[in-house]
CSV table of C-alpha atoms and ligand atoms in Angstrom, one decimal:
chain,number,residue,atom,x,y,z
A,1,UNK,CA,-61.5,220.1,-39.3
A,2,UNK,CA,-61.1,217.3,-36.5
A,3,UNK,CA,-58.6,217.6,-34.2
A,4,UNK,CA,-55.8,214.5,-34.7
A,5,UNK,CA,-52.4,213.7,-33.0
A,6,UNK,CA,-50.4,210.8,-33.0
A,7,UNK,CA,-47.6,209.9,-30.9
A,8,UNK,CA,-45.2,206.5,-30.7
A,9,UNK,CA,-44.2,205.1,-27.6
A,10,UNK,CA,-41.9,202.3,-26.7
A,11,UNK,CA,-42.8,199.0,-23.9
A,12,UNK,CA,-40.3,198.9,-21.1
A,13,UNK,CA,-38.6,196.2,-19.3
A,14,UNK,CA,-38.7,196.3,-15.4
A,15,UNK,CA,-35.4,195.6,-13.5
A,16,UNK,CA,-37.1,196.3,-10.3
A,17,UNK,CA,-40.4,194.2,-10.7
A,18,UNK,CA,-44.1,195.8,-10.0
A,19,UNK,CA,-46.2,193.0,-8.5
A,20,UNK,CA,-48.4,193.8,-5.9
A,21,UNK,CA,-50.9,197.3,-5.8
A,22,UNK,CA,-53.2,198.9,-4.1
A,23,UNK,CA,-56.0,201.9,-4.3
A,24,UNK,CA,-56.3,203.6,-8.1
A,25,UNK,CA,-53.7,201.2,-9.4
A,26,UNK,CA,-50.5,202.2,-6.9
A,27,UNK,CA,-47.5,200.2,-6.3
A,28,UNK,CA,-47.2,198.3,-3.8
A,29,UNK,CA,-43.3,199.0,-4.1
A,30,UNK,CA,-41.4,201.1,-6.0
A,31,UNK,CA,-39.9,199.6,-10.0
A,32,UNK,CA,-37.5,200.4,-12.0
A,33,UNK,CA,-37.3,199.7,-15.9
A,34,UNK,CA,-35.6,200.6,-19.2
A,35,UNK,CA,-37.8,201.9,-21.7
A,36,UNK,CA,-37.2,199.9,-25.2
A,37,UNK,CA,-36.9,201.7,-28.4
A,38,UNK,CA,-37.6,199.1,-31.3
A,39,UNK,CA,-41.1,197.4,-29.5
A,40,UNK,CA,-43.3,200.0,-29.9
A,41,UNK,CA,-47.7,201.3,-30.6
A,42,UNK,CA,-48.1,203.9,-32.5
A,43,UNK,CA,-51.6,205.7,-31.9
A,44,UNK,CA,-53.9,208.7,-33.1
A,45,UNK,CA,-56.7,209.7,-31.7
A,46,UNK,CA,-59.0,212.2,-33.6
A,47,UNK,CA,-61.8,213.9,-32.0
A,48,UNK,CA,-65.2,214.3,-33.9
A,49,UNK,CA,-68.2,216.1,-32.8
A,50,UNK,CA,-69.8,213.9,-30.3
A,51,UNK,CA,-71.9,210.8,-31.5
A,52,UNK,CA,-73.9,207.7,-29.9
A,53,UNK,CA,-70.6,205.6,-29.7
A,54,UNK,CA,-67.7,207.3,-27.5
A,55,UNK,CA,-64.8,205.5,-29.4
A,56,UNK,CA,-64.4,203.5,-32.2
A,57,UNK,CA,-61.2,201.8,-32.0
A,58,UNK,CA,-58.6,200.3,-34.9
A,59,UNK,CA,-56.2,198.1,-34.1
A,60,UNK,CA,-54.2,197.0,-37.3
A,61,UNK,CA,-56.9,199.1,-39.7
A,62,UNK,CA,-59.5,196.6,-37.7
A,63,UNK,CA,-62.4,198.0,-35.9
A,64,UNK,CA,-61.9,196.1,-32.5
A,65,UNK,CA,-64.6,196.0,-29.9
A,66,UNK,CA,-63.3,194.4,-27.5
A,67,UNK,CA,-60.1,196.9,-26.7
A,68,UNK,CA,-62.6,199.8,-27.6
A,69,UNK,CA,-64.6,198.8,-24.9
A,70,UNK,CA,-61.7,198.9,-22.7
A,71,UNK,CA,-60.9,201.6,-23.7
A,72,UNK,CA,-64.2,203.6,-23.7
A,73,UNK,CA,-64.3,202.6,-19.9
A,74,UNK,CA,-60.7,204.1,-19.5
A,75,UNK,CA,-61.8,207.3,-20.9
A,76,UNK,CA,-64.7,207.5,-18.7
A,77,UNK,CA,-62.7,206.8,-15.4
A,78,UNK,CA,-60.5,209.9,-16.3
A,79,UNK,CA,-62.5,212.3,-17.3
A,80,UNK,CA,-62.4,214.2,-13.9
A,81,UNK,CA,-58.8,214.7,-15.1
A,82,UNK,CA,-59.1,215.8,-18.9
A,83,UNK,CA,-62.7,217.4,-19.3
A,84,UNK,CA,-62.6,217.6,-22.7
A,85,UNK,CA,-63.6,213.8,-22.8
A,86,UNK,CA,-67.2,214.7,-22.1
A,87,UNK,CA,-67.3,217.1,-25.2
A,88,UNK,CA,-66.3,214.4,-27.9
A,89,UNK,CA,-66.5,210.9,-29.5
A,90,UNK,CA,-63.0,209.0,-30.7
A,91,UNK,CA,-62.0,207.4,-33.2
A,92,UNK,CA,-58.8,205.6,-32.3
A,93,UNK,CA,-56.3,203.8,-34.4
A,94,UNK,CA,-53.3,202.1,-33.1
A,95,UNK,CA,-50.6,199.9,-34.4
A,96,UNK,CA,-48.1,197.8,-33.0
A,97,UNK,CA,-44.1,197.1,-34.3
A,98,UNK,CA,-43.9,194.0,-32.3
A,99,UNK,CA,-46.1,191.1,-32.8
A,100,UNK,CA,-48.5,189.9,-30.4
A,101,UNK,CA,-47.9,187.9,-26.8
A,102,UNK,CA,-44.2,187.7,-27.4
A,103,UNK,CA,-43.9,188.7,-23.7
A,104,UNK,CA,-43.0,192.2,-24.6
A,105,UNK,CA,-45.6,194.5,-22.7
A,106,UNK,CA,-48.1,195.9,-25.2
A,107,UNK,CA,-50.3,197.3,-22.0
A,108,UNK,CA,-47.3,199.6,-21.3
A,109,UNK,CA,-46.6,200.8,-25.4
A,110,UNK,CA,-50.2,201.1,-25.8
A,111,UNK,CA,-51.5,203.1,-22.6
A,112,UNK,CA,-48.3,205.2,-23.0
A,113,UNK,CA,-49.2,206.3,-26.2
A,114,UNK,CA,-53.0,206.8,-25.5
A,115,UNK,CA,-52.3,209.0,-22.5
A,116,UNK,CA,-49.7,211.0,-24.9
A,117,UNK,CA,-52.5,211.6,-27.1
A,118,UNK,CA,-54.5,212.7,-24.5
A,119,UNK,CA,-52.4,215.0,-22.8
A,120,UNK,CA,-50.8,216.7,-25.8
A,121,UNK,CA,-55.0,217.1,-27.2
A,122,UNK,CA,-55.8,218.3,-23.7
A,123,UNK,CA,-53.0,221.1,-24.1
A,124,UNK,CA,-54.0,221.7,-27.8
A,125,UNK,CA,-57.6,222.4,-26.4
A,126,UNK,CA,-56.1,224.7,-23.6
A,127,UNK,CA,-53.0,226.2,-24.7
A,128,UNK,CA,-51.1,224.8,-21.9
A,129,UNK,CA,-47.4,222.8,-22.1
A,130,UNK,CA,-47.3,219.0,-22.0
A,131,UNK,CA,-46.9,217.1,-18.4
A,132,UNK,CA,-44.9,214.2,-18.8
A,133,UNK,CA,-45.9,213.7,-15.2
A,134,UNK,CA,-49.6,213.9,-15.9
A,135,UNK,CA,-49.2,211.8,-19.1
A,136,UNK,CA,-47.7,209.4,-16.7
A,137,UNK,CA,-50.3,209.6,-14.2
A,138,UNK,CA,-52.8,209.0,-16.7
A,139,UNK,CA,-50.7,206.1,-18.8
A,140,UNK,CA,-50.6,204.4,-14.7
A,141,UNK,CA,-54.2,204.4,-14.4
A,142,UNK,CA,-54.9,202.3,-17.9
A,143,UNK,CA,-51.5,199.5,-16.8
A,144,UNK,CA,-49.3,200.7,-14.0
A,145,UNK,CA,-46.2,199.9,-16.2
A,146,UNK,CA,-47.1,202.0,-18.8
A,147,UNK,CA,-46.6,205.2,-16.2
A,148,UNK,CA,-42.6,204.0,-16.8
A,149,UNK,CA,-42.6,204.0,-20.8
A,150,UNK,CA,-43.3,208.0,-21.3
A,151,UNK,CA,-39.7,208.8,-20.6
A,152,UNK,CA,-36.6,207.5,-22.3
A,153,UNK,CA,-33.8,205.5,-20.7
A,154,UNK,CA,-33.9,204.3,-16.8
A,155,UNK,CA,-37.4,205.5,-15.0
A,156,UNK,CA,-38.3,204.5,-11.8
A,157,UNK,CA,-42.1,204.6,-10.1
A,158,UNK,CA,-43.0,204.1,-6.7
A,159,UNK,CA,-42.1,206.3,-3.6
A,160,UNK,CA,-39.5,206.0,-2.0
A,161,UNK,CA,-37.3,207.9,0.5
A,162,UNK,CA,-34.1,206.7,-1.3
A,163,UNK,CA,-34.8,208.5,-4.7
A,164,UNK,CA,-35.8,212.5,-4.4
A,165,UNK,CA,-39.7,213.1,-6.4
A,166,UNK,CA,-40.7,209.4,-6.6
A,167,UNK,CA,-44.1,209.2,-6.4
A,168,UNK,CA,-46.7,206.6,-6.6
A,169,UNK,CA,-48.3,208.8,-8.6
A,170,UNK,CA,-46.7,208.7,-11.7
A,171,UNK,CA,-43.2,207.6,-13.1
A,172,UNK,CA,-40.1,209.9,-13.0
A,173,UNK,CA,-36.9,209.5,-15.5
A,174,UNK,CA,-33.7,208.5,-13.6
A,175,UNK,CA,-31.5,209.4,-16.2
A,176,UNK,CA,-29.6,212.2,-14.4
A,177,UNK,CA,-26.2,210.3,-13.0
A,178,UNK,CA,-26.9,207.0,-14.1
A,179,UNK,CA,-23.3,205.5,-15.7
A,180,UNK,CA,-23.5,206.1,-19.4
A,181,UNK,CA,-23.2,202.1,-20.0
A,182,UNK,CA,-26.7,201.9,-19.0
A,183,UNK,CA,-28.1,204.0,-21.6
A,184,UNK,CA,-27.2,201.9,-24.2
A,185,UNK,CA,-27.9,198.5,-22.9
A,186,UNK,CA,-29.1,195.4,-25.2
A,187,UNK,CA,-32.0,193.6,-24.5
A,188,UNK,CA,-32.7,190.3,-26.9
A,189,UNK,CA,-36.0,188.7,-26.2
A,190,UNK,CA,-35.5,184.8,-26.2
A,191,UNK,CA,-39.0,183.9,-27.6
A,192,UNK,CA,-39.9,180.5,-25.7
A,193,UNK,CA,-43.7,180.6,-25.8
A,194,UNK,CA,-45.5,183.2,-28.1
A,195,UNK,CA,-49.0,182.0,-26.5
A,196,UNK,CA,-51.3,184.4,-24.6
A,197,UNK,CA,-50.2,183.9,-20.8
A,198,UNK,CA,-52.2,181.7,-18.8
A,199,UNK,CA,-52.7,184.4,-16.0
A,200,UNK,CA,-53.2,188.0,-17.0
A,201,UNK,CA,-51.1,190.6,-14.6
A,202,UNK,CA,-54.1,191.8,-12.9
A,203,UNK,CA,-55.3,188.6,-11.7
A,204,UNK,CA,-51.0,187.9,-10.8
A,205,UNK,CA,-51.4,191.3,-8.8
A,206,UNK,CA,-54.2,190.7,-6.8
A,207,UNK,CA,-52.8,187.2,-5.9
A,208,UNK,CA,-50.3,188.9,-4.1
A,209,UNK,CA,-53.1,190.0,-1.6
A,210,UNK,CA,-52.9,187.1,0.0
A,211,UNK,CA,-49.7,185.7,-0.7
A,212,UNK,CA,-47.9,185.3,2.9
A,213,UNK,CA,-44.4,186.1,1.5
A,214,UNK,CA,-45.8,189.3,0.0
A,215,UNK,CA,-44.5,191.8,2.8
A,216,UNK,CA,-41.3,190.3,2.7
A,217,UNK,CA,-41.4,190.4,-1.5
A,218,UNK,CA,-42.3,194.6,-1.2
A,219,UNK,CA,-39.4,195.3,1.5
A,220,UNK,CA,-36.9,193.6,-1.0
A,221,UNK,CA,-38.4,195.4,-3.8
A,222,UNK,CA,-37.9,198.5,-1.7
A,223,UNK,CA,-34.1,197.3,-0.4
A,224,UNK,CA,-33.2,196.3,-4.1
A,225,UNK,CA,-34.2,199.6,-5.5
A,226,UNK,CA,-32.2,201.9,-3.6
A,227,UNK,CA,-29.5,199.1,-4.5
A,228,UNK,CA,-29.9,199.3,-8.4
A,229,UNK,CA,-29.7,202.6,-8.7
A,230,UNK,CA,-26.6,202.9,-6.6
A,231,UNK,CA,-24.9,200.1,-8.9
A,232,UNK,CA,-26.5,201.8,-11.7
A,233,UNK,CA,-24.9,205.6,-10.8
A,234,UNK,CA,-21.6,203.9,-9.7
A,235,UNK,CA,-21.7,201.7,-13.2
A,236,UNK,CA,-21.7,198.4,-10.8
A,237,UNK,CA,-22.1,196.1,-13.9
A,238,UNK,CA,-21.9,192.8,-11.4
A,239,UNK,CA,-24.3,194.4,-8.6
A,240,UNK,CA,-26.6,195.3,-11.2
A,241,UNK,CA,-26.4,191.5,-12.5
A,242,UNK,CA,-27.1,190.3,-9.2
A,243,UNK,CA,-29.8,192.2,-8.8
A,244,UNK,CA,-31.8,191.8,-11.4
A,245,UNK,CA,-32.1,188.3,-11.9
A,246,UNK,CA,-32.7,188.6,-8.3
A,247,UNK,CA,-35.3,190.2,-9.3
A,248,UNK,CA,-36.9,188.2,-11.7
A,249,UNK,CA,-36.5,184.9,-10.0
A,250,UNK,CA,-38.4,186.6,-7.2
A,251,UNK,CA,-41.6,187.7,-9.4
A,252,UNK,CA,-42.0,184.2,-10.9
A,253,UNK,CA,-41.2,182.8,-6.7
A,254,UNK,CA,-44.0,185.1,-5.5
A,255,UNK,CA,-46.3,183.4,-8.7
A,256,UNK,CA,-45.5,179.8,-7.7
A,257,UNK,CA,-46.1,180.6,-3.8
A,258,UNK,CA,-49.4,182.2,-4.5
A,259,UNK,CA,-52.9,180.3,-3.6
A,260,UNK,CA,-53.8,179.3,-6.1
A,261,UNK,CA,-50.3,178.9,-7.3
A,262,UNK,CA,-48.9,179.2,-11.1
A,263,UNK,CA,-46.4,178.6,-12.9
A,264,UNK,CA,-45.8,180.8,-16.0
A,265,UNK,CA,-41.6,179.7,-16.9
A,266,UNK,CA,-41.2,176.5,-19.0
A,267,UNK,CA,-38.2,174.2,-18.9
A,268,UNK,CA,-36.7,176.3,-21.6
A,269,UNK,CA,-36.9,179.1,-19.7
A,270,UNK,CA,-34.3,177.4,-17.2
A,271,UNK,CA,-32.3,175.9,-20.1
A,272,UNK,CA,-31.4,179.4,-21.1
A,273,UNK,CA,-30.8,181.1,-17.9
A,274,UNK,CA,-28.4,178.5,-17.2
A,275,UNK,CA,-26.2,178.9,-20.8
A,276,UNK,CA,-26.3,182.9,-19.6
A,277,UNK,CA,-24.9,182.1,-16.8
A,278,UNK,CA,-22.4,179.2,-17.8
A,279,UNK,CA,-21.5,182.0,-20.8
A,280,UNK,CA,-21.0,185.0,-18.0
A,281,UNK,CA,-18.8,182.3,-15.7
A,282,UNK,CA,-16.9,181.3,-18.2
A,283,UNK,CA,-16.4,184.0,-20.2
A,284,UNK,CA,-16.9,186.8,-17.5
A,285,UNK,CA,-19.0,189.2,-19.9
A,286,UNK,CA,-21.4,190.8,-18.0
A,287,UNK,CA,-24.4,189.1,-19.4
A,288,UNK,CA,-27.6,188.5,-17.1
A,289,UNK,CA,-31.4,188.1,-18.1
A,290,UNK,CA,-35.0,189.1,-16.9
A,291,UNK,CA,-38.5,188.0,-17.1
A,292,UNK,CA,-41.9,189.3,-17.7
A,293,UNK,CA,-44.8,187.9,-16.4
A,294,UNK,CA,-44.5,184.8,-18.7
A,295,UNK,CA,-41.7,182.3,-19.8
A,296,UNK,CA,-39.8,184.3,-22.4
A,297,UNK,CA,-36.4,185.5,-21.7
A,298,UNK,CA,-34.8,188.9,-22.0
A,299,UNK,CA,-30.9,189.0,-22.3
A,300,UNK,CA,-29.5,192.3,-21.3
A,301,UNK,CA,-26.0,193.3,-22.4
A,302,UNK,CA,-23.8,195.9,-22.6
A,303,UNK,CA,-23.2,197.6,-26.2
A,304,UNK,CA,-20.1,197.0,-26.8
A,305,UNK,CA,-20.5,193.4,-26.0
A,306,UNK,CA,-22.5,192.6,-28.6
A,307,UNK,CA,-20.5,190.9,-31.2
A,308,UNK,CA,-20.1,188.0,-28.5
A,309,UNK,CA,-23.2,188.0,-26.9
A,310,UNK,CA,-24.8,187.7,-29.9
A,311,UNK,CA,-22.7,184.7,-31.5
A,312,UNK,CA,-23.1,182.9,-27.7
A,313,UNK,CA,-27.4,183.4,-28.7
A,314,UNK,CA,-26.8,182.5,-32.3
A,315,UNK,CA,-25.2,179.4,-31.7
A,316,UNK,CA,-27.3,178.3,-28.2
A,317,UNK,CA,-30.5,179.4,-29.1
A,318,UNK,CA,-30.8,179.2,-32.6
A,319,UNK,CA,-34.2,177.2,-32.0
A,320,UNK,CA,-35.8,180.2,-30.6
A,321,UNK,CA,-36.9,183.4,-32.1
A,322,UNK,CA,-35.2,186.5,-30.9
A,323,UNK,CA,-35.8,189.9,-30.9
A,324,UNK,CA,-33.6,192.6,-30.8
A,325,UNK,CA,-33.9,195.9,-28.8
A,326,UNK,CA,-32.3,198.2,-26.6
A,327,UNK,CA,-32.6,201.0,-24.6
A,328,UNK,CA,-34.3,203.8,-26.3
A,329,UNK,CA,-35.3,207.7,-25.8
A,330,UNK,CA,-39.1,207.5,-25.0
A,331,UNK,CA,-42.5,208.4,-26.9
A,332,UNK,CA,-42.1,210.9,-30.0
A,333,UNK,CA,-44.8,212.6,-31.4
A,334,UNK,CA,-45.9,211.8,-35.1
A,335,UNK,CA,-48.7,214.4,-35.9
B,401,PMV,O1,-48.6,196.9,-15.7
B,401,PMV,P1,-49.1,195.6,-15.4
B,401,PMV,O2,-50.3,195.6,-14.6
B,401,PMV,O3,-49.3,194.7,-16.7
B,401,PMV,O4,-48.0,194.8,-14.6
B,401,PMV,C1,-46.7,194.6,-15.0
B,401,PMV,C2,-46.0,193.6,-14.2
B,401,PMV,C3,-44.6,193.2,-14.6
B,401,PMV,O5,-44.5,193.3,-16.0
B,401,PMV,C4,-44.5,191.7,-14.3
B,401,PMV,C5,-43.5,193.9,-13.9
B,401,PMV,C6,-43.3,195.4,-14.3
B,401,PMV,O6,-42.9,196.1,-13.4
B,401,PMV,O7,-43.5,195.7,-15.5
């Protein structure tokens, strides 16, 4: 019989922005994000006895060539890491819970769960215990946030003297002494444009090459992590706010500063960061948002503020689509 597995993994929303790499896909700086639990691929991957075509990929029960392609040209960039590749062909399915370009990161659910697979056929074949850490390695090489959705909760990637075992290598959970307020955390996705983004992250990356604010953009990135994690450990709720929509604003600065320059937030965007933060100043709940690469917004909450939060999004963004999520525990394995 073919060997199958199947494993579900969540996207994850950085705190600490990516932006910026270098070499095999390594950070220019180090990130920090919470993994999602609701927004999440599901993916087998069954290995047949090799044929012409390397991998034949489903997405939705559809046979698409496009993203097998990619695919196919992932798999053969890693295969000095997983030999098995060489000895099979693939048939792929994967699924996703959340719908398309909503600005949650599909890269990061999808490579998580592919490099899951792989990993946990890898030790099937050799008898050997699963790596989150090579799972992670390999999830990095397909979308560099993806190395941060394999573990549950906070994770961090990127070295850094501050944090003990980062690595640019792969992703590391930063559960361990992180306040327990964090762990359950609300994130509601303010749905402002649902169209494909105008400038995929790897052309945004490379921008950053020659951006002349770009050193400055890493050191922060650098300075604001050791930061976050403090705030996070010492349960800092207002240092953490600070922070991170530091943090955003700075991503979608470095975008507009760029040559050429773009601009991916829409006047909505800035409608609704200012009602969070009229809401937090006036009702002092400890509301703040983030952004992706693109103009959606995420509100992040506390748990057990979420009757109120979620009236204040109810009644002040009842034009926009939302969806719900919060922090969850990481991939689980299906088959
Ligand atoms: O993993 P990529 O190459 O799609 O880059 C992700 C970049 C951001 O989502 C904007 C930030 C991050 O750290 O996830």
């Amino acid at each position: 019989m073919n060997k199958i597995v199947e494993w579900e993994s969540p996207s994850n929303i950085a705190l600490i922005k990516y932006w910026g790499k270098y070499g095999v896909q390594f950070p220019k700086n180090p990130s920090i994000s919470f993994t999602l639990n609701n927004s999440k691929s599901t993916t087998s991957i069954e290995l047949i006895p090799k044929k012409n075509n390397k991998v034949e990929f489903y997405f939705d029960k559809k046979l698409n060539k496009e993203f097998g392609l990619r695919i196919e040209k992932y798999l053969n960039n890693i295969t000095s890491k997983l030999q098995f590749i060489n000895d099979y062909s693939f048939y792929i399915r994967s699924t996703n819970t959340f719908p398309h370009s909503t600005g949650i990161a599909s890269s990061a659910s999808a490579f998580s769960a592919l490099a899951m697979c792989l990993v946990d056929l890898d030790c099937e074949l050799n008898n050997t215990i699963l790596s989150k850490k090579k799972a992670s390695s390999l999830a990095r090489l397909g979308s560099g946030s993806a190395c941060r959705s394999v573990y549950g909760g906070v994770a961090m990637w990127g070295k850094t003297q501050d944090i003990d075992n980062s690595s640019n290598e792969y992703a590391i959970s930063l559960n361990n002494g992180i306040s327990s307020i964090f762990k359950t955390y609300c994130d509601d996705i303010v749905i402002v444009d649902a169209d494909k983004k105008s400038v995929s992250s790897s052309a945004g990356h490379k921008l950053m090459d020659t951006n002349p604010y770009s050193t400055e953009k890493y050191n922060q990135a650098l300075v604001n992590t050791r930061l976050l994690y403090n705030a996070m450990q010492t349960g800092d709720i207002s240092e953490f706010i600070r922070i991170v929509e530091l943090e955003a604003l700075s991503l979608h600065s470095m975008m507009m500063i760029s040559n050429p320059s773009f601009i991916l937030i829409k006047p909505e965007t800035i409608y609704i960061i200012n009602k969070i933060r009229e809401f937090r100043n006036d009702t002092d709940i400890p509301v703040c948002f983030t952004l992706d690469a693109g103009p959606n917004v995420h509100i992040l909450y506390p748990d057990n503020n979420k009757i109120e939060v979620q009236e204040f999004i109810n009644f002040e963004m009842k034009n926009f689509r939302i969806i719900s999520d919060y922090v969850g525990k990481g991939p689980v394995k299906l088959r």
